[in-house]
Amino acid sequence: MADDVLFEFLHMEIVSHVYKEQTSREDTDKDRVTCVSILEGMGFRVGQGLIERCTKDYPTFKDDLDIMKFLCKDFWTSIFRKQVDNLRTNHQGTYVLQDNKFALLTQVSSGKQHLEEAPKYLAYSCGLIRGALCNLGLESVVTAEVSLMPSCKFQVVIQKS
Amino acid sequence: MADDVLFEFLHMEIVSHVYKEQTSREDTDKDRVTCVSILEGMGFRVGQGLIERCTKDYPTFKDDLDIMKFLCKDFWTSIFRKQVDNLRTNHQGTYVLQDNKFALLTQVSSGKQHLEEAPKYLAYSCGLIRGALCNLGLESVVTAEVSLMPSCKFQVVIQKS
């Protein structure tokens, strides 16, 4: 019941705290980068922890695509209570995960003027994905893009080692 | 599944972030107070939001004790997936809520040397209680005490208006 909003409320508080403590300083552009990377870092560590639990009783994965599918289904459901709606890949290490109703954006008004606020609420989740992949042996770069709230695309680019 | 640890992991990250950003400054004692009050403030606002959802379909409360009972059962369960184990009161506005296995302390080792770390992990929850009570019309002061991990006592003192 309140269970599902507990995480969302806490997430909102962190975003607002991280941004508030930064805006008290100068150099706005650098600050924006710092905030995103603080939130991304938190997500990264939580993602690492979560994926360990998720995959505890899971057989090994066949390939990268198999890992991405797991992420879109089991991992995503355990966090956001729904699957990713669409997964696309160019079969060369780039994956696009589309969530048409992303939980952490549903509380944000959908007017165009709020689009520039969106990255705040996506940084943590980019970190979650990157942390999960990292613990499964895949280095990646994860970015997010919103064109129409609350729909959201995460782009994952696997780094060849 | 991962659902229940999602909140706990995120909580850990915040505690560590808030303390890390403060320790980079001087005046340790003042800092400790600041950290506790930042975390308490986050909990307060989340508590306000949660209690609104919890009580949405609930009839009105008879008295303060009725509110406290609701907090110990429904509210606590929705957050920590268990009820408070023991509720005591002096019938003069002071309540003691005892949780014998407090979710946010179960990850902390139970050695005595960690006791002084405990307040870090309780500040947010003190805020949750105070925020919930505030939205139900009760001003309160909430403190927490640990004598043996992961058991924990929250003392709530209702402020007469």
Coordinates of C-alpha atoms in Angstrom, one line a residue:
Chain A
M1 CA 0.0 0.0 0.0
A2 CA 2.1 2.9 1.2
D3 CA 4.9 0.4 0.4
D4 CA 5.1 1.5 -3.2
V5 CA 5.3 5.2 -2.6
L6 CA 7.8 4.9 0.3
F7 CA 10.7 4.5 -2.2
E8 CA 9.3 7.2 -4.5
F9 CA 8.9 9.7 -1.7
L10 CA 12.3 9.0 -0.3
H11 CA 13.8 9.4 -3.8
M12 CA 12.1 12.8 -4.2
E13 CA 13.6 13.9 -0.9
I14 CA 17.1 12.9 -2.0
V15 CA 16.9 14.6 -5.3
S16 CA 15.7 17.8 -3.6
H17 CA 18.3 17.6 -0.9
V18 CA 21.2 17.0 -3.3
Y19 CA 20.1 19.9 -5.5
K20 CA 19.5 22.2 -2.6
E21 CA 22.9 21.7 -1.1
Q22 CA 24.6 22.4 -4.4
T23 CA 22.7 25.5 -5.4
S24 CA 24.0 27.2 -2.3
R25 CA 27.4 27.3 -4.1
E26 CA 28.5 29.0 -7.3
D27 CA 29.1 27.8 -10.9
T28 CA 25.7 26.4 -11.8
D29 CA 26.8 24.3 -14.7
K30 CA 29.4 22.4 -12.8
D31 CA 26.9 22.0 -10.0
R32 CA 24.4 20.4 -12.2
V33 CA 27.0 17.8 -13.3
T34 CA 27.9 17.2 -9.6
C35 CA 24.3 16.6 -8.6
V36 CA 23.7 14.2 -11.4
S37 CA 26.8 12.3 -10.6
I38 CA 26.0 12.1 -6.9
L39 CA 22.6 10.7 -7.6
E40 CA 24.0 8.4 -10.3
G41 CA 26.5 7.1 -7.8
M42 CA 23.9 6.3 -5.2
G43 CA 21.9 4.4 -7.8
F44 CA 25.0 2.6 -8.9
R45 CA 25.7 1.1 -5.4
V46 CA 22.0 0.3 -4.9
G47 CA 21.9 -1.4 -8.3
Q48 CA 24.8 -3.5 -7.4
G49 CA 23.2 -4.6 -4.2
L50 CA 19.8 -5.3 -5.8
I51 CA 21.1 -7.4 -8.7
E52 CA 22.9 -9.7 -6.3
R53 CA 19.6 -10.5 -4.7
C54 CA 17.7 -10.7 -8.0
T55 CA 20.1 -13.2 -9.5
K56 CA 20.7 -15.3 -6.5
D57 CA 18.7 -18.3 -7.7
Y58 CA 19.1 -17.6 -11.3
P59 CA 21.0 -19.8 -13.8
T60 CA 23.8 -18.1 -15.8
F61 CA 23.1 -15.8 -18.7
K62 CA 23.7 -16.9 -22.3
D63 CA 24.8 -13.5 -23.6
D64 CA 24.4 -9.7 -23.2
L65 CA 21.0 -9.7 -24.7
D66 CA 19.9 -12.3 -22.2
I67 CA 21.1 -10.1 -19.4
M68 CA 19.3 -7.1 -20.9
K69 CA 16.1 -9.1 -21.1
F70 CA 16.4 -10.1 -17.4
L71 CA 17.0 -6.4 -16.5
C72 CA 13.9 -5.4 -18.4
K73 CA 11.7 -8.0 -16.8
D74 CA 12.7 -9.2 -13.4
F75 CA 15.0 -6.4 -12.2
W76 CA 12.7 -3.6 -13.5
T77 CA 9.6 -5.3 -12.0
S78 CA 11.2 -5.7 -8.6
I79 CA 12.0 -2.0 -8.5
F80 CA 9.2 -0.3 -10.4
R81 CA 6.5 -2.9 -10.3
K82 CA 6.2 -3.1 -14.1
Q83 CA 8.3 -4.3 -17.0
V84 CA 10.1 -2.2 -19.5
D85 CA 7.7 -1.7 -22.3
N86 CA 10.1 -2.0 -25.2
L87 CA 13.7 -3.2 -25.6
R88 CA 15.6 -2.4 -28.8
T89 CA 19.1 -3.2 -29.8
N90 CA 21.4 -2.6 -32.8
H91 CA 23.1 -5.9 -31.9
Q92 CA 26.4 -4.0 -31.5
G93 CA 26.2 -3.3 -27.9
T94 CA 23.7 -0.5 -27.8
Y95 CA 20.3 -1.1 -26.1
V96 CA 17.3 1.2 -25.7
L97 CA 14.9 0.5 -22.9
Q98 CA 11.6 2.3 -23.2
D99 CA 9.3 2.7 -20.2
N100 CA 6.0 4.4 -21.2
K101 CA 5.0 5.2 -17.7
F102 CA 8.2 5.5 -15.6
A103 CA 7.4 5.4 -11.9
L104 CA 9.7 8.2 -10.9
L105 CA 8.3 10.6 -13.4
T106 CA 4.6 10.1 -12.8
Q107 CA 4.6 12.6 -10.0
V108 CA 6.1 15.3 -12.2
S109 CA 3.6 17.4 -14.2
S110 CA 3.7 16.6 -17.9
G111 CA 3.9 20.2 -19.2
K112 CA 6.8 21.0 -21.6
Q113 CA 8.3 23.5 -19.2
H114 CA 9.1 20.6 -16.9
L115 CA 11.1 18.7 -19.4
E116 CA 14.4 20.2 -18.3
E117 CA 13.7 19.0 -14.7
A118 CA 13.5 15.4 -15.9
P119 CA 17.2 14.6 -15.8
K120 CA 17.1 15.1 -12.0
Y121 CA 14.7 12.3 -11.6
L122 CA 16.5 9.9 -14.0
A123 CA 20.1 10.1 -12.8
Y124 CA 19.5 7.7 -9.9
S125 CA 17.9 5.1 -12.2
C126 CA 20.7 5.4 -14.8
G127 CA 22.9 4.5 -11.9
L128 CA 20.7 1.5 -10.9
I129 CA 21.1 0.1 -14.4
R130 CA 24.8 0.7 -14.6
G131 CA 25.4 -0.8 -11.2
A132 CA 23.3 -3.9 -12.0
L133 CA 25.2 -4.5 -15.3
C134 CA 28.5 -3.9 -13.7
N135 CA 27.9 -6.7 -11.2
L136 CA 27.0 -8.9 -14.1
G137 CA 30.3 -8.2 -15.7
L138 CA 29.3 -5.5 -18.2
E139 CA 30.8 -2.1 -18.2
S140 CA 28.3 0.4 -19.6
V141 CA 27.4 4.0 -20.2
V142 CA 23.8 4.7 -19.4
T143 CA 21.9 7.9 -20.4
A144 CA 18.2 8.8 -20.2
E145 CA 16.0 10.8 -22.4
V146 CA 12.5 12.1 -22.0
S147 CA 10.4 13.5 -24.9
L148 CA 7.0 13.2 -23.4
M149 CA 6.4 12.6 -19.7
P150 CA 6.1 10.2 -18.0
S151 CA 7.5 8.1 -20.9
C152 CA 11.3 7.6 -20.8
K153 CA 14.1 6.0 -22.8
F154 CA 17.3 4.7 -21.3
Q155 CA 20.2 4.1 -23.6
V156 CA 22.7 1.6 -22.6
V157 CA 26.0 1.4 -24.4
I158 CA 28.1 -1.6 -23.4
Q159 CA 31.8 -0.9 -23.3
K160 CA 34.0 -3.4 -25.0
S161 CA 36.8 -4.4 -22.7
Chain B
M1 CA 11.4 -9.5 -3.6
A2 CA 14.1 -6.9 -4.0
D3 CA 11.2 -4.6 -3.2
D4 CA 11.8 -4.7 0.5
V5 CA 15.5 -3.9 0.3
L6 CA 15.1 -1.2 -2.3
F7 CA 14.0 1.3 0.4
E8 CA 16.6 0.0 2.9
F9 CA 19.5 0.3 0.4
L10 CA 18.4 3.8 -0.6
H11 CA 18.2 4.8 3.0
M12 CA 21.7 3.6 3.7
E13 CA 23.0 5.6 0.7
I14 CA 21.4 8.8 2.0
V15 CA 22.7 8.3 5.5
S16 CA 26.2 7.8 4.1
H17 CA 25.9 10.7 1.7
V18 CA 24.6 13.2 4.3
Y19 CA 27.4 12.2 6.8
K20 CA 30.1 12.3 4.1
E21 CA 29.2 15.8 2.9
Q22 CA 29.3 17.0 6.5
T23 CA 32.5 15.5 7.6
S24 CA 34.3 17.4 4.9
R25 CA 33.7 20.5 7.1
E26 CA 34.9 21.4 10.6
D27 CA 33.2 21.4 14.0
T28 CA 32.2 17.8 14.4
D29 CA 29.6 18.2 17.1
K30 CA 27.6 20.8 15.3
D31 CA 27.9 18.6 12.2
R32 CA 26.4 15.6 13.9
V33 CA 23.4 17.7 14.9
T34 CA 23.1 19.0 11.3
C35 CA 23.1 15.5 9.8
V36 CA 20.5 14.2 12.2
S37 CA 18.3 17.1 11.5
I38 CA 18.7 16.8 7.7
L39 CA 17.7 13.1 7.9
E40 CA 14.9 13.8 10.4
G41 CA 13.6 16.5 8.0
M42 CA 13.5 14.1 5.1
G43 CA 11.6 11.6 7.2
F44 CA 9.2 14.2 8.4
R45 CA 8.1 15.2 4.9
V46 CA 7.9 11.5 3.8
G47 CA 5.9 10.7 6.9
Q48 CA 3.4 13.5 6.1
G49 CA 3.0 12.1 2.6
L50 CA 2.6 8.5 3.7
I51 CA 0.1 9.1 6.4
E52 CA -2.2 10.9 4.0
R53 CA -2.3 7.7 1.9
C54 CA -2.6 5.4 4.9
T55 CA -5.6 7.2 6.4
K56 CA -7.4 8.0 3.1
D57 CA -10.2 5.4 3.7
Y58 CA -10.0 5.4 7.5
P59 CA -12.7 6.7 9.8
T60 CA -11.7 9.4 12.3
F61 CA -9.7 8.6 15.4
K62 CA -11.2 8.6 18.9
D63 CA -8.2 10.0 20.7
D64 CA -4.4 10.2 20.8
L65 CA -4.1 6.6 21.9
D66 CA -6.2 5.5 18.9
I67 CA -3.8 7.4 16.6
M68 CA -0.8 5.8 18.2
K69 CA -2.3 2.4 17.8
F70 CA -2.9 3.0 14.2
L71 CA 0.7 4.2 13.8
C72 CA 2.0 1.0 15.5
K73 CA -0.1 -1.3 13.3
D74 CA -1.1 0.0 9.9
F75 CA 1.5 2.7 9.4
W76 CA 4.4 0.7 10.7
T77 CA 3.5 -2.3 8.7
S78 CA 3.2 -0.3 5.5
I79 CA 6.7 0.9 5.9
F80 CA 8.6 -1.8 7.8
R81 CA 6.4 -4.9 7.0
K82 CA 5.9 -5.6 10.7
Q83 CA 4.0 -4.1 13.6
V84 CA 5.6 -2.4 16.5
D85 CA 6.0 -5.1 19.1
N86 CA 5.1 -3.1 22.2
L87 CA 3.4 0.2 22.9
R88 CA 3.4 1.7 26.3
T89 CA 2.1 5.0 27.6
N90 CA 1.9 7.0 30.8
H91 CA -1.5 8.3 29.7
Q92 CA 0.0 11.8 29.9
G93 CA 1.1 12.2 26.4
T94 CA 4.2 10.1 26.4
Y95 CA 4.4 6.9 24.3
V96 CA 7.1 4.4 23.9
L97 CA 7.1 2.2 20.8
Q98 CA 9.3 -0.8 20.9
D99 CA 10.4 -2.6 17.8
N100 CA 12.4 -5.8 18.7
K101 CA 13.7 -6.2 15.2
F102 CA 13.9 -2.8 13.6
A103 CA 14.3 -3.1 9.8
L104 CA 16.8 -0.3 9.4
L105 CA 19.1 -1.7 12.1
T106 CA 19.2 -5.3 10.9
Q107 CA 22.0 -4.6 8.5
V108 CA 24.2 -3.1 11.3
S109 CA 26.4 -5.5 13.3
S110 CA 25.2 -5.9 16.8
G111 CA 28.5 -5.4 18.6
K112 CA 28.5 -2.8 21.3
Q113 CA 31.1 -0.7 19.5
H114 CA 28.4 0.0 16.9
L115 CA 25.9 1.4 19.3
E116 CA 27.1 5.0 18.8
E117 CA 26.4 4.6 15.1
A118 CA 22.8 3.7 15.7
P119 CA 21.4 7.3 15.9
K120 CA 22.4 7.8 12.2
Y121 CA 20.0 5.1 11.2
L122 CA 17.1 6.2 13.4
A123 CA 16.9 9.9 12.6
Y124 CA 14.9 9.4 9.4
S125 CA 12.4 7.1 11.2
C126 CA 12.0 9.6 14.0
G127 CA 11.0 12.1 11.3
L128 CA 8.6 9.6 9.8
I129 CA 6.7 9.3 13.1
R130 CA 6.8 13.1 13.8
G131 CA 5.6 13.9 10.2
A132 CA 2.7 11.4 10.4
L133 CA 1.6 12.7 13.8
C134 CA 1.8 16.2 12.6
N135 CA -0.5 15.6 9.7
L136 CA -3.0 14.0 12.2
G137 CA -2.9 17.2 14.2
L138 CA -0.4 16.2 16.9
E139 CA 2.7 18.1 17.5
S140 CA 5.3 15.9 19.0
V141 CA 9.0 15.4 19.9
V142 CA 10.3 12.0 18.9
T143 CA 13.6 10.5 20.0
A144 CA 15.0 7.0 19.6
E145 CA 17.1 4.8 21.8
V146 CA 19.0 1.5 21.2
S147 CA 20.3 -0.6 23.9
L148 CA 20.7 -3.9 22.1
M149 CA 20.6 -4.1 18.3
P150 CA 18.5 -4.5 16.3
S151 CA 15.9 -3.7 19.0
C152 CA 14.9 -0.1 19.3
K153 CA 12.6 2.2 21.3
F154 CA 11.0 5.4 20.0
Q155 CA 9.8 7.8 22.6
V156 CA 7.0 10.1 21.5
V157 CA 6.1 13.1 23.6
I158 CA 3.0 14.8 22.5
Q159 CA 3.2 18.6 22.9
K160 CA 0.2 20.2 24.5
S161 CA -0.9 23.2 22.3

